[in-house]
Coordinates of C-alpha atoms in Angstrom, one line a residue:
X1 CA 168.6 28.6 -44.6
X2 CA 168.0 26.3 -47.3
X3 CA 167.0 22.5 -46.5
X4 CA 170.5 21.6 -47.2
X5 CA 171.9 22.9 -44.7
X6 CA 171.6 22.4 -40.8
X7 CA 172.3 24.2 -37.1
X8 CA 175.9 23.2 -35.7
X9 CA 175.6 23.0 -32.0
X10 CA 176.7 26.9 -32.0
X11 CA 174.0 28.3 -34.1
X12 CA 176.4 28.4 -36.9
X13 CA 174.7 27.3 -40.7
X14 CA 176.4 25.4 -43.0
X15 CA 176.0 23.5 -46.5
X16 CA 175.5 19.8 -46.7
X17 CA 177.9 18.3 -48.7
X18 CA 176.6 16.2 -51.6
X19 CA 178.2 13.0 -50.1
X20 CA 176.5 13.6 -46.9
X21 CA 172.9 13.9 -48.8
X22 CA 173.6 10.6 -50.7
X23 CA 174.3 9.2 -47.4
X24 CA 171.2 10.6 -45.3
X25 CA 169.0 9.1 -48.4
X26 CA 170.2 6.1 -47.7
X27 CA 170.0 5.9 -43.8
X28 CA 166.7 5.3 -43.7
X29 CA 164.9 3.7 -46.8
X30 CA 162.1 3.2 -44.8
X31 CA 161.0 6.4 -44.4
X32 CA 161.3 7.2 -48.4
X33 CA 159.2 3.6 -48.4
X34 CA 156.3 4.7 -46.5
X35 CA 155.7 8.3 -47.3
X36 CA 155.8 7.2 -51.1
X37 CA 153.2 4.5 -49.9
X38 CA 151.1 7.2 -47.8
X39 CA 151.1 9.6 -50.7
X40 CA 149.9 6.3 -53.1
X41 CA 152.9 7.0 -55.1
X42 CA 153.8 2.7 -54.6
X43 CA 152.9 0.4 -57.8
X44 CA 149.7 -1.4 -56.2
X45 CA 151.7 -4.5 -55.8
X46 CA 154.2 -2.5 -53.5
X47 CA 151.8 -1.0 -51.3
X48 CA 149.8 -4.1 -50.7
X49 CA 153.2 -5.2 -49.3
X50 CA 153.8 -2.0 -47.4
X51 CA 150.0 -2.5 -45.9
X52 CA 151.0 -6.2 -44.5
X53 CA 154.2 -5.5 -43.2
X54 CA 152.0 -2.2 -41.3
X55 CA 149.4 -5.6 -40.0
X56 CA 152.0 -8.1 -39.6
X57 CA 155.2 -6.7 -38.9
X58 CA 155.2 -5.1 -35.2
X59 CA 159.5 -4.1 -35.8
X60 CA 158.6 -2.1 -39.0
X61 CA 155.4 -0.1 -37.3
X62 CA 157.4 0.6 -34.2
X63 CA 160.2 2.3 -36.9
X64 CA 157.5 4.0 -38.9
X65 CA 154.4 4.1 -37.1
X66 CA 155.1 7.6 -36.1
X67 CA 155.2 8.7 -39.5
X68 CA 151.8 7.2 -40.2
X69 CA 150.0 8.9 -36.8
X70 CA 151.5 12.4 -38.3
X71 CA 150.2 11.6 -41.9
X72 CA 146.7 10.9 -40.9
X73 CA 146.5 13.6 -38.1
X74 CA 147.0 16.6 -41.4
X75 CA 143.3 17.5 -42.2
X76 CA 141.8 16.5 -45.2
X77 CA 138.7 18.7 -46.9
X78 CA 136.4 16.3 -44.7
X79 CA 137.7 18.2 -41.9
X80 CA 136.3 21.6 -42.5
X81 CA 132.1 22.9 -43.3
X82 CA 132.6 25.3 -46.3
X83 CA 129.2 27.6 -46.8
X84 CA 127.0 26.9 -49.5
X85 CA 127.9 30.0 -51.5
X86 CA 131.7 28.8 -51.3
X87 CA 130.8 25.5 -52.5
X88 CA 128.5 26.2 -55.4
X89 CA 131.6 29.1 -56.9
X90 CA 133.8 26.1 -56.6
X91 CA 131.9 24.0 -58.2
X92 CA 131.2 26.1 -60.9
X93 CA 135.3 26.9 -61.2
X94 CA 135.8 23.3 -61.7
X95 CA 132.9 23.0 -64.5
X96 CA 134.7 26.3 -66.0
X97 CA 138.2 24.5 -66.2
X98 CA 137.1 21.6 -67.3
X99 CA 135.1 23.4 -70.0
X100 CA 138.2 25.0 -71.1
X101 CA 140.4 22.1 -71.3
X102 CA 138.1 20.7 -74.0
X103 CA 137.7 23.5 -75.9
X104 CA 141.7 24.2 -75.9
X105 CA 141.3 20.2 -77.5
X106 CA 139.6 20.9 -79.8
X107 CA 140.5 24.1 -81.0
X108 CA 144.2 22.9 -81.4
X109 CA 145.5 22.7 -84.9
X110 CA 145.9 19.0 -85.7
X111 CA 144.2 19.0 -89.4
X112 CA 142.8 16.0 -89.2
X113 CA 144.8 13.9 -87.6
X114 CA 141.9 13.0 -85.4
X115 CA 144.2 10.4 -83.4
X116 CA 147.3 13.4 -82.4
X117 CA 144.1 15.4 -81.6
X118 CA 142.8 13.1 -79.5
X119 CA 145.8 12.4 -77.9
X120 CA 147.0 15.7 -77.2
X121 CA 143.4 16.2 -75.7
X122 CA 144.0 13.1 -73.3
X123 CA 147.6 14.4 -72.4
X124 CA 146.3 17.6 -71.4
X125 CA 143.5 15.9 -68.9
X126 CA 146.1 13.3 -67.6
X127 CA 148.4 16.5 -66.9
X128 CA 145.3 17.9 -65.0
X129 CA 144.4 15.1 -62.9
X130 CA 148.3 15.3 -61.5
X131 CA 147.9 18.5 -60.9
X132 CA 144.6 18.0 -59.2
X133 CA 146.3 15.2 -57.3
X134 CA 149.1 17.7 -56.4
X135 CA 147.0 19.9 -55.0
X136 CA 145.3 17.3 -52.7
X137 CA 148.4 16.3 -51.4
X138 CA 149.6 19.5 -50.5
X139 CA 146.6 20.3 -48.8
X140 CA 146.7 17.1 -47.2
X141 CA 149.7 18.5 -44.7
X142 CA 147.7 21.9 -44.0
X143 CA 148.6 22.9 -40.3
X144 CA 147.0 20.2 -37.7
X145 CA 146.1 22.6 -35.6
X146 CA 143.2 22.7 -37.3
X147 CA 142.3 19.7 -35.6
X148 CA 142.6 21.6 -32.2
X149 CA 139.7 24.3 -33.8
X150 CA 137.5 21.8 -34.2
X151 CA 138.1 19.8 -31.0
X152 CA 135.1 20.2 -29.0
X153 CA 133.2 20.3 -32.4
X154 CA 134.1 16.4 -32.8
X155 CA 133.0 15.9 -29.0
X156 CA 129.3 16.8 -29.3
X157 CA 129.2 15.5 -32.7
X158 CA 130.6 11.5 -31.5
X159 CA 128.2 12.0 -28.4
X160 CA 125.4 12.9 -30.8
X161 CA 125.5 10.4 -33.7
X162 CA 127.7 7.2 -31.9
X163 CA 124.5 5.3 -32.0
X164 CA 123.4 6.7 -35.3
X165 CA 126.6 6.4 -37.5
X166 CA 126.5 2.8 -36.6
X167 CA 122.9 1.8 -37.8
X168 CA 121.9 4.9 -40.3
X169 CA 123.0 6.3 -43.5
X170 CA 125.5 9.3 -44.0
X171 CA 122.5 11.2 -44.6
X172 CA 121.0 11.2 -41.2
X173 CA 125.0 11.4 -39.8
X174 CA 124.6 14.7 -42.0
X175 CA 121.7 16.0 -40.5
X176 CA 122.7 15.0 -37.0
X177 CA 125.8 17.6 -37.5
X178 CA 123.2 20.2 -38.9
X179 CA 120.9 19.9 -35.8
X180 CA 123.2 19.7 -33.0
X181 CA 122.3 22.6 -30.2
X182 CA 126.5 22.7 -29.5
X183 CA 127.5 25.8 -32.2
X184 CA 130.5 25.1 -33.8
X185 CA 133.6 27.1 -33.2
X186 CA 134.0 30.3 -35.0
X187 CA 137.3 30.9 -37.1
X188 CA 138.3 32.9 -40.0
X189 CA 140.8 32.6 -43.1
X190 CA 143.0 35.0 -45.4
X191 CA 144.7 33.5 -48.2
X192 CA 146.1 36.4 -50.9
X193 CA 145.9 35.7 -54.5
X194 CA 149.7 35.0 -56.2
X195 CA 150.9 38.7 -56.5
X196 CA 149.4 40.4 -53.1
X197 CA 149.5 40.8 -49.5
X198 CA 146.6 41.3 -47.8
X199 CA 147.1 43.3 -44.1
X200 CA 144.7 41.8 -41.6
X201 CA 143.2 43.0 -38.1
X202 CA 143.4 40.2 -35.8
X203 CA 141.8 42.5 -32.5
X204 CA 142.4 45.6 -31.4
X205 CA 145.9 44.4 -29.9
X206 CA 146.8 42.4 -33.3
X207 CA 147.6 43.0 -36.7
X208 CA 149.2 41.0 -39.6
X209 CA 150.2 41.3 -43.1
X210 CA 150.0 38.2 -44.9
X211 CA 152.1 37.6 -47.9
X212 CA 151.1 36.5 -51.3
X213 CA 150.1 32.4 -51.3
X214 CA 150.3 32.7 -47.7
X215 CA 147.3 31.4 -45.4
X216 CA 146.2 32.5 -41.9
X217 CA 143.6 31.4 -40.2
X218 CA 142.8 32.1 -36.8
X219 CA 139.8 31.3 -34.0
X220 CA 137.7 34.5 -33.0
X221 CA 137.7 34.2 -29.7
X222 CA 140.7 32.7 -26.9
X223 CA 140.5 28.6 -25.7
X224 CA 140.3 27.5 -22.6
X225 CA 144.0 29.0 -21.5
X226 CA 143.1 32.1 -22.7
X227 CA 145.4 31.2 -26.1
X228 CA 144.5 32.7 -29.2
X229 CA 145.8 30.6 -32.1
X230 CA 146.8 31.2 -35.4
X231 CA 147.4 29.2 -37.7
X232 CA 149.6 29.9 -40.3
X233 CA 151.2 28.4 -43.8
X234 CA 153.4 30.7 -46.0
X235 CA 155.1 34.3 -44.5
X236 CA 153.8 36.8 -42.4
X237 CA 154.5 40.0 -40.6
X238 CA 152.8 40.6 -37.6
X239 CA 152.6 43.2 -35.0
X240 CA 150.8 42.6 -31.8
X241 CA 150.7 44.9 -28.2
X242 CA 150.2 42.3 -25.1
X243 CA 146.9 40.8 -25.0
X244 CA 145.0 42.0 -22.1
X245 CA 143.9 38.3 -21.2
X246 CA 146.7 35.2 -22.0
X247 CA 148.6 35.6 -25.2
X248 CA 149.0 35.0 -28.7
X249 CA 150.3 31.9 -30.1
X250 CA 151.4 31.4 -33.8
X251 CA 151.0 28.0 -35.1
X252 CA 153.2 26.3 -38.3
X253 CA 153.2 22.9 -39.2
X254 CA 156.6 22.7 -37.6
X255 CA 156.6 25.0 -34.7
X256 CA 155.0 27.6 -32.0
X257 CA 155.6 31.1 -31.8
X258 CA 154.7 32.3 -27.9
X259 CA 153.9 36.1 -28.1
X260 CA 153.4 39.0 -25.4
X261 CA 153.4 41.8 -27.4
X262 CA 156.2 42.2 -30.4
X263 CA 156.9 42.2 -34.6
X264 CA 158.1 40.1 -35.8
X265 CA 158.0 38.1 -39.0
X266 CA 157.2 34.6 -40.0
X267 CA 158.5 32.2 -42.6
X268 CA 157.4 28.9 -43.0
X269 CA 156.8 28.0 -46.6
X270 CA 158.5 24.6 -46.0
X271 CA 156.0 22.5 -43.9
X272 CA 159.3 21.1 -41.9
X273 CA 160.8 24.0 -41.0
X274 CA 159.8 27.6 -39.8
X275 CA 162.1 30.9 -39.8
X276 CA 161.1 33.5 -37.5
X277 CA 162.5 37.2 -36.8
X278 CA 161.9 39.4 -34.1
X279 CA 162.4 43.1 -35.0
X280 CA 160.8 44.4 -31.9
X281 CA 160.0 42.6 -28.4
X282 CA 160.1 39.0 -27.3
X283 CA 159.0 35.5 -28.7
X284 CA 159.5 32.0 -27.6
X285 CA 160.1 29.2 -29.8
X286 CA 158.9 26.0 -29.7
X287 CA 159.6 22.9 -32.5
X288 CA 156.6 20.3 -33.0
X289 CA 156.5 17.2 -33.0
X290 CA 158.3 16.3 -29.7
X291 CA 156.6 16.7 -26.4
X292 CA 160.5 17.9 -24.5
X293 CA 161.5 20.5 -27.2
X294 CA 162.5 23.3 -25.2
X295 CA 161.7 27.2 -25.5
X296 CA 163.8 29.2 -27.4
X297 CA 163.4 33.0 -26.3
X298 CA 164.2 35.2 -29.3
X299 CA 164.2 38.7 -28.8
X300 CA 165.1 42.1 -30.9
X301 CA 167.1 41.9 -33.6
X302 CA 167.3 37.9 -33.3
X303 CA 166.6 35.7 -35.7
X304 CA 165.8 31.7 -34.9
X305 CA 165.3 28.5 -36.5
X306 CA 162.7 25.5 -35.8
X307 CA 162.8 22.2 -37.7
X308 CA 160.0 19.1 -37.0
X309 CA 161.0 17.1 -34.0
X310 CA 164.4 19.2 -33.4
X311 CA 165.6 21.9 -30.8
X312 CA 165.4 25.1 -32.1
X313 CA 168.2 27.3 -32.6
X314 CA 169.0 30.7 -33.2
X315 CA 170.4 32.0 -36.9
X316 CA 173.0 34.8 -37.2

């Protein structure tokens, strides 16, 4: 299903027609208006505005203060510890690229018109930077159940530096976080290169095969419920017996996929919607993003569809 089309009430798919896209576009400006202003794609003069009708206008909050709350619950690279090794190969990719981008400069055959040169050299940086700022964005929606990982991590860290963050440096915040006897939870991540899939062993019950620019991440050990999460952006397969204790739960940025034991595959490339079919067993389906979306049991040979903050429906 592409995102033109949309679930009748029978399950049945059809294509939007191009007068009903025009026509959704324009039912809601706002909410064009304030993701442009979240993603600081607004002329600064426009989201100034935006920011004192958000103060100062209580009507246009209560339209699209939801937005907003979902927008700043994504993580951002703040949210996560990377290891030291992970940071310095970074680091030194950056320094590579960068490296690169000036000798492709000045190795490019101007003659000596120093001022193409020079402006070629600064097209090609300005073209980096978007991407750069692409990239940020699109990490900036990475699955908020992220958030739930780190959950009791935030706990002992506001208990342990509420007094400190007010009065000391972000130094001494730092080493609070380093010193705190509360470990931190445990979680892994997969995330194949641009032409592979990478087959993953989640337990002894579990198994996934994660496709190429897909990510999965998941926590080694169950929460409280006896859940264990995954958390995944991009299309997987995955195969899984019933876990001896609780159950599995796949987690998108737009749905839940309850599992006792079953394959089935994963698609959810497009943050808003996620495609899942179950070639073996039993899943439930769950949308995001509304606390009363019911569960939508798929089972073999079934295929279903889950869009943010909408029922989810099956697909034929």
């Amino acid at each position: 299903m592409r995102p033109d089309e949309y679930l009748t009430s029978g399950g049945d798919a059809r294509e939007l027609t191009p007068q009903e896209l025009e026509l959704a576009k324009r039912e809601d400006p706002e909410v064009v208006l304030i993701t442009d202003y979240l993603a600081g794609a607004l002329p600064p003069d426009e989201a100034r505005a935006v920011a004192a009708r958000l103060q100062g206008d209580p009507a246009f909050y209560q339209r699209v203060g939801v937005i907003v709350e979902a927008w700043h619950a994504w993580p951002t690279a703040r949210d996560f510890a990377l290891p030291e090794e992970e940071l310095a190969t970074e680091s030194r990719r950056f320094r590579r690229e960068g490296e690169q981008l000036l000798r492709m400069g000045e190795r490019a055959p101007w003659g000596d018109d120093d001022a193409a040169r020079d402006d070629a050299v600064h097209d090609r940086a300005r073209d980096r930077a978007r991407d750069v700022r692409r990239d940020a964005l699109n990490e900036a929606w990475r699955d908020t159940a992220f958030r739930q990982l780190q959950r009791s991590t935030r706990r002992w860290q506001l208990a342990a530096g509420l007094i400190a963050v007010v009065a000391l440096p972000a130094a001494v915040w730092g080493t609070l976080r380093l010193t705190a006897p509360v470990p931190r939870p445990e979680y892994r991540m997969v995330r194949p290169g641009a032409e592979e899939s990478i087959p993953v062993r989640l337990d002894d019950d579990a198994l996934a095969v994660v496709d190429a620019g897909a990510r999965l991440t998941w926590n080694d050990s169950a929460n409280a419920n006896g859940t264990r999460e995954l958390f995944l952006e991009g299309v997987a397969q995955f195969q899984m017996r019933r876990a001896r204790k609780g159950r599995y739960v796949v987690i998108t940025p737009s749905a839940r996929i309850w599992v006792n034991g079953s394959d089935f595959q994963v698609r959810a490339v497009d943050p808003s919607v996620t495609k899942v079919h179950v070639q073996d067993g039993e899943v439930l389906l769950n949308s995001r993003g509304d606390a009363t979306s019911p569960l939508l049991t798929l089972r073999t040979g079934e295929r279903g569809v889950a869009y943010w903050r909408q029922a989810p429906g099956r697909v034929n």
